[in-house]
mmCIF file of C-alpha atoms in Angstrom:
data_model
loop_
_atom_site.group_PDB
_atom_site.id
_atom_site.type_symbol
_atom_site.label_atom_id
_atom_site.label_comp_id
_atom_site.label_asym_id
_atom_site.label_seq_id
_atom_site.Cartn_x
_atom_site.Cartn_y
_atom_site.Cartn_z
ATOM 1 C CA UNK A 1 -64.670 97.325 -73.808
ATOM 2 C CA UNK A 2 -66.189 93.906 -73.419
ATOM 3 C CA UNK A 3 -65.218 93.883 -69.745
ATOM 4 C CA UNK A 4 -66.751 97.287 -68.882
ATOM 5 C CA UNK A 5 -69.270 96.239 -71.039
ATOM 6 C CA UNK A 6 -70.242 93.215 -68.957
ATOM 7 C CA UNK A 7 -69.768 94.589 -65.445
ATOM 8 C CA UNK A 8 -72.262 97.320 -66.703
ATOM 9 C CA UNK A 9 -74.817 94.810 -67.664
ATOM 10 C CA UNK A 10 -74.384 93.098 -64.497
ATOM 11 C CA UNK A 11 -75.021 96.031 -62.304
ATOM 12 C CA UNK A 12 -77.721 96.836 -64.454
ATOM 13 C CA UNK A 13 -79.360 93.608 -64.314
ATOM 14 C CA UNK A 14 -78.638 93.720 -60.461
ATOM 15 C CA UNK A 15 -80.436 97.383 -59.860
ATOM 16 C CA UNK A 16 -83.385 95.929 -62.374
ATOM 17 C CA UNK A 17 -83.733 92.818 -60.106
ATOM 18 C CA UNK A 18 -83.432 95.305 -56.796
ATOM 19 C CA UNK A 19 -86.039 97.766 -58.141
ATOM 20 C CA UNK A 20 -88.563 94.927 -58.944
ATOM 21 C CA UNK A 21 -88.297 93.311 -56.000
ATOM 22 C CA UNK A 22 -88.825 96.417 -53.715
ATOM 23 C CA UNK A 23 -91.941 97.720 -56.279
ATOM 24 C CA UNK A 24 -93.212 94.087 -55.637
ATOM 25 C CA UNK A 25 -93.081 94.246 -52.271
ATOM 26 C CA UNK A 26 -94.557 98.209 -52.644
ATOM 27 C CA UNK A 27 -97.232 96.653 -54.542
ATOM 28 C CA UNK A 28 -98.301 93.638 -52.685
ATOM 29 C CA UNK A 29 -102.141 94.090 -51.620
ATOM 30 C CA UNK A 30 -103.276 93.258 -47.887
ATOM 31 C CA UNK A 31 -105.769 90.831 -48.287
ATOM 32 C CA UNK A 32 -106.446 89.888 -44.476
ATOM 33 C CA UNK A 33 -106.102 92.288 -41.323
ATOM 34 C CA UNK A 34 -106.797 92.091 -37.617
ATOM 35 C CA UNK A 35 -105.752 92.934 -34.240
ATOM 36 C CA UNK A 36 -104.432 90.479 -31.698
ATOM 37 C CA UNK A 37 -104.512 91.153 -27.371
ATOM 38 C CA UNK A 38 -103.012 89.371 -24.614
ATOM 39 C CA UNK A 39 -104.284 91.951 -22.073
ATOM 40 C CA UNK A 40 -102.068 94.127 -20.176
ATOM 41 C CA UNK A 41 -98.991 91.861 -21.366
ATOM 42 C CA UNK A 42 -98.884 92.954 -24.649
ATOM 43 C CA UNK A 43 -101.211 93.829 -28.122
ATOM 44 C CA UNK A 44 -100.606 94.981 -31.463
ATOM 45 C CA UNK A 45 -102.088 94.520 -35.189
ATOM 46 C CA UNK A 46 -101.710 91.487 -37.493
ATOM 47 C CA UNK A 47 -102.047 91.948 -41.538
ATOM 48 C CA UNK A 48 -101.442 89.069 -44.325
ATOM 49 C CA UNK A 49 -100.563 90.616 -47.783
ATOM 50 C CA UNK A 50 -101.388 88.667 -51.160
ATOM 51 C CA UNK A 51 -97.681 87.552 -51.237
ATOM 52 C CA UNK A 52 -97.984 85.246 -48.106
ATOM 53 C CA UNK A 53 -96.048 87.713 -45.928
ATOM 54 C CA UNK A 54 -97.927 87.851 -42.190
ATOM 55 C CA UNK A 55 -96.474 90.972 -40.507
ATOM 56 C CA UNK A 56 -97.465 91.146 -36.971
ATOM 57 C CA UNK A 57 -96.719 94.340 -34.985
ATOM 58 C CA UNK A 58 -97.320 95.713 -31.408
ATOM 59 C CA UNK A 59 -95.809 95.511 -28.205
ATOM 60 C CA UNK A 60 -95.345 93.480 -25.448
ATOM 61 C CA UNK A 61 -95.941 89.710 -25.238
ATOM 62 C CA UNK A 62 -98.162 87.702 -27.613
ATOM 63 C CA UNK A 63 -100.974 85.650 -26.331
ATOM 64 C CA UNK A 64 -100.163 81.908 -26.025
ATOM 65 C CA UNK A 65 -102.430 80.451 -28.541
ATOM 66 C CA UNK A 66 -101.961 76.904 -28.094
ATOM 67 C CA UNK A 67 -102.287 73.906 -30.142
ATOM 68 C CA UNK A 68 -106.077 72.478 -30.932
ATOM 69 C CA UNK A 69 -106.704 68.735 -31.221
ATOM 70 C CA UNK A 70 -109.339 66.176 -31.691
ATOM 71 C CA UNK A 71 -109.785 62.708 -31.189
ATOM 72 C CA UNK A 72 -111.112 60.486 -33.835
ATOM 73 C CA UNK A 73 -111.506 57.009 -33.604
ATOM 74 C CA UNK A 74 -109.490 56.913 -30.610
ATOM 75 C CA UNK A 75 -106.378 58.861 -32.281
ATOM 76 C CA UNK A 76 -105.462 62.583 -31.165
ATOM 77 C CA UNK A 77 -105.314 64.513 -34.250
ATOM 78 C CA UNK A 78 -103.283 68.149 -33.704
ATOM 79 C CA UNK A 79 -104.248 71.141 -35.294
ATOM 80 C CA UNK A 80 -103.729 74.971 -35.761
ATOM 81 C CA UNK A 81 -105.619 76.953 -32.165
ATOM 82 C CA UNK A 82 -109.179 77.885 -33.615
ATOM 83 C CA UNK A 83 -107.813 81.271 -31.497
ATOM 84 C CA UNK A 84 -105.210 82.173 -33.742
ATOM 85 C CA UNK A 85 -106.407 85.709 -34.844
ATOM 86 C CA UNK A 86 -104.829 84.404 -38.491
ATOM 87 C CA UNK A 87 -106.309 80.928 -38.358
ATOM 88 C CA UNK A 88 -108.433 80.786 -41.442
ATOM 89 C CA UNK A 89 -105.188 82.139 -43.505
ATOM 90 C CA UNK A 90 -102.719 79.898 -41.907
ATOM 91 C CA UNK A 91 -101.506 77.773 -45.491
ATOM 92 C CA UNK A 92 -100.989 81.323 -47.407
ATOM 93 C CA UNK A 93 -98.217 82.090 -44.738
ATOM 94 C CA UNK A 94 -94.960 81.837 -46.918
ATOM 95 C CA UNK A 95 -93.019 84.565 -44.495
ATOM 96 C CA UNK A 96 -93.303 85.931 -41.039
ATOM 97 C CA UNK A 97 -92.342 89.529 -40.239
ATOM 98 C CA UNK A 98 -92.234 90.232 -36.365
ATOM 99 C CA UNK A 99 -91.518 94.068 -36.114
ATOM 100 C CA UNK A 100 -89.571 95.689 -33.334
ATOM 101 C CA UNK A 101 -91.325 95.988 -30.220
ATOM 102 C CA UNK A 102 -92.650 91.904 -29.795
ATOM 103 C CA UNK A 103 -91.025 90.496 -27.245
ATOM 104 C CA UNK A 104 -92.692 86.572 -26.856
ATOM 105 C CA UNK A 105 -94.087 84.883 -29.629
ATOM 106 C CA UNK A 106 -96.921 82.824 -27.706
ATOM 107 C CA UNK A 107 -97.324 79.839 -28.228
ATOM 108 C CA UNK A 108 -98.734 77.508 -31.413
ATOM 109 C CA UNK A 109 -98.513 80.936 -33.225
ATOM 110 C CA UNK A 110 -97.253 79.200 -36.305
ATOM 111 C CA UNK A 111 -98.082 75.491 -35.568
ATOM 112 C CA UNK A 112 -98.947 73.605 -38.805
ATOM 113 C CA UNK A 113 -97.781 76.885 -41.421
ATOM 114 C CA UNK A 114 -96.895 74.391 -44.184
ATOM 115 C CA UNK A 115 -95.699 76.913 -46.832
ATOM 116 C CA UNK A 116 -94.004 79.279 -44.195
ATOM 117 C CA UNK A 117 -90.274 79.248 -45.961
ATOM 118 C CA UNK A 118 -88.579 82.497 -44.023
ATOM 119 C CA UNK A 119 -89.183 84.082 -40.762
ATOM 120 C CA UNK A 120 -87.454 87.719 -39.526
ATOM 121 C CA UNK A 121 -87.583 88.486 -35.664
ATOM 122 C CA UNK A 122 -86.676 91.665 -33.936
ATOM 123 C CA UNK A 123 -83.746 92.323 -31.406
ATOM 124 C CA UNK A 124 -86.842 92.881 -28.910
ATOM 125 C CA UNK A 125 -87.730 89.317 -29.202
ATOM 126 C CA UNK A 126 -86.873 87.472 -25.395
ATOM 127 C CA UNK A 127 -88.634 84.134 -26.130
ATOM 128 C CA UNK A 128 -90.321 81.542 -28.524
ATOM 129 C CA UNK A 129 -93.101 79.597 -26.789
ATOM 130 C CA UNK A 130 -93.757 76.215 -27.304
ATOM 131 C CA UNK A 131 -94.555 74.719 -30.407
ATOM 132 C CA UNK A 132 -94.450 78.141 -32.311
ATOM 133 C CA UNK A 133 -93.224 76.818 -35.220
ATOM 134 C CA UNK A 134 -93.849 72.967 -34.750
ATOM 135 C CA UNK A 135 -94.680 71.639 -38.406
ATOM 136 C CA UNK A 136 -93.874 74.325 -40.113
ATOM 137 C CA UNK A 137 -92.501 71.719 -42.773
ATOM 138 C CA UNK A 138 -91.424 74.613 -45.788
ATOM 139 C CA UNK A 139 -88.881 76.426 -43.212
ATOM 140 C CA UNK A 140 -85.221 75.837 -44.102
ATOM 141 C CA UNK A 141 -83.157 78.016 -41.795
ATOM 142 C CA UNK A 142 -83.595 80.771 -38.868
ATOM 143 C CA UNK A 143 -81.405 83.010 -37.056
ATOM 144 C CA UNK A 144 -82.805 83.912 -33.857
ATOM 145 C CA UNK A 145 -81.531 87.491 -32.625
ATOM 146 C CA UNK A 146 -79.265 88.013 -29.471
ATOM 147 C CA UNK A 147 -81.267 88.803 -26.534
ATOM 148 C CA UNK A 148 -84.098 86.023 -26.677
ATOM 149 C CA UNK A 149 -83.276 83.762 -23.814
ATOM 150 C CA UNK A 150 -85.343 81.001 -24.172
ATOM 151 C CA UNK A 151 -87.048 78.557 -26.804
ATOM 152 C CA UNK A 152 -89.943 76.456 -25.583
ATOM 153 C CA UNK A 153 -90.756 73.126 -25.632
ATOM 154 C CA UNK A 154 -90.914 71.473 -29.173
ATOM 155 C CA UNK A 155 -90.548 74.985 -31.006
ATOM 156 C CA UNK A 156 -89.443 73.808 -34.012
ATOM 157 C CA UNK A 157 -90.114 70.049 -33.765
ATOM 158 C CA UNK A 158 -91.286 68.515 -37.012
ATOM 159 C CA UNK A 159 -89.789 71.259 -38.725
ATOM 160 C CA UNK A 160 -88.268 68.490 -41.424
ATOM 161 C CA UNK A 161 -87.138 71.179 -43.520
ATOM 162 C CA UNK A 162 -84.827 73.068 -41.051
ATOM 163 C CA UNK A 163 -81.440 72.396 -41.727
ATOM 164 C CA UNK A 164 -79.630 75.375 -40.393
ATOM 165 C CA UNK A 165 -80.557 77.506 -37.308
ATOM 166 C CA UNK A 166 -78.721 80.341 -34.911
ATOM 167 C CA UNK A 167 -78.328 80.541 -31.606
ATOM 168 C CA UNK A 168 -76.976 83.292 -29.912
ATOM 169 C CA UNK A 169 -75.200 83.428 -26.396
ATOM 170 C CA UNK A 170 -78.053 84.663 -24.784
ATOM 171 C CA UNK A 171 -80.081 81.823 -24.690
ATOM 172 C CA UNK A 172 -80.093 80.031 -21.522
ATOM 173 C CA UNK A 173 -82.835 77.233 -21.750
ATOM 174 C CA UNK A 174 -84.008 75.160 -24.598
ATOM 175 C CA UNK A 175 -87.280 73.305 -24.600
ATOM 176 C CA UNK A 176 -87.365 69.210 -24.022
ATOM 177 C CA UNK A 177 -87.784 68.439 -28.518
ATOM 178 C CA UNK A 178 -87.153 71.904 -29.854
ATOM 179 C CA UNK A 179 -85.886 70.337 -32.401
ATOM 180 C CA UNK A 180 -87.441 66.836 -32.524
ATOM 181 C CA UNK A 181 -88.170 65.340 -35.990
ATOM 182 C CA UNK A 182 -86.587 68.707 -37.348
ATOM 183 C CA UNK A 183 -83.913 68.586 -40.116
ATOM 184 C CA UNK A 184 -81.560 70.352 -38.419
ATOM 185 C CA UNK A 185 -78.039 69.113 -39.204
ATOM 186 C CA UNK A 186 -75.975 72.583 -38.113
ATOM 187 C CA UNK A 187 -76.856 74.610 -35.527
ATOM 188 C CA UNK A 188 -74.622 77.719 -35.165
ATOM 189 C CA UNK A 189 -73.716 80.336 -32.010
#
């Protein structure tokens, strides 16, 4: 009895914590909403819910956004692109959803998302421009899914958080520092 009590419990306690967790995410609110273009190459819709979660949708290629700077004093200071349709929310980004259909993420289009801790791509995704997620200090680990071919130049550099990222076979060319100053200490493939 006290085993079939106890397994009970525990798959009651496990659908409890699965309901709550999808009625959270039912829930959430969208606090912030836009649309994002990169001309004929690709456009889609962007929306930030009060959890953190940015969920950008569309098709095609997203524009390459860049990184800003600004020298003060004689020292180049490196910010977030002023373009980025999601610039103004870019410290409540705790998770990125890229739905199916994306196939670049441009680049800068995460540069400097501090609390961004989890990222999902789709199997549409081909490749991750340059310095998409460079400084996005709060990310631990990424799998990037089979078909993207290439990661640009310092993608993930100064990513100190990043322990644990993978690769699939499909990737052909990796960016000069993709994973400078990054805490990556396993990479799988």
């Amino acid at each position: 009895n006290r085993k079939i009590s106890s397994v009970s419990m525990r798959i009651f306690s496990a659908a409890f914590l699965i309901f709550f967790a999808s009625y959270a995410q039912a829930m959430a609110e969208i606090v912030a909403s836009g649309e994002w273009d990169n001309g004929s190459a690709g456009s889609g819709t962007w929306s930030l819910s009060d959890t953190g979660e940015l969920t950008i949708s569309g098709t095609g290629k997203m524009k390459n956004y860049g990184v800003g700077s600004d020298v003060i004093n004689g020292v180049t200071n490196y910010r977030p692109s002023a373009s980025l349709p999601w610039h103004d929310y870019q410290q409540d980004i705790t998770s990125v959803k890229i739905e199916k259909g994306i196939t670049s993420l441009g680049s800068g289009s995460f540069y400097a998302a501090h609390w961004l801790v989890s990222v999902s791509l789709p199997d549409t995704l081909t490749s991750i421009g340059y310095c998409a997620f460079d400084c996005a200090i709060s990310l631990t680990s990424i799998t990037i899914p089979e078909g993207v071919t290439s990661i640009g130049y310092q993608a993930f550099g100064n990513a100190y958080s990043l322990t644990s990222i993978t690769i699939p076979d499909s990737v052909t060319s990796i960016g000069k520092g993709a994973f400078r100053n990054s805490g990556v200490t396993a990479i799988y493939c």
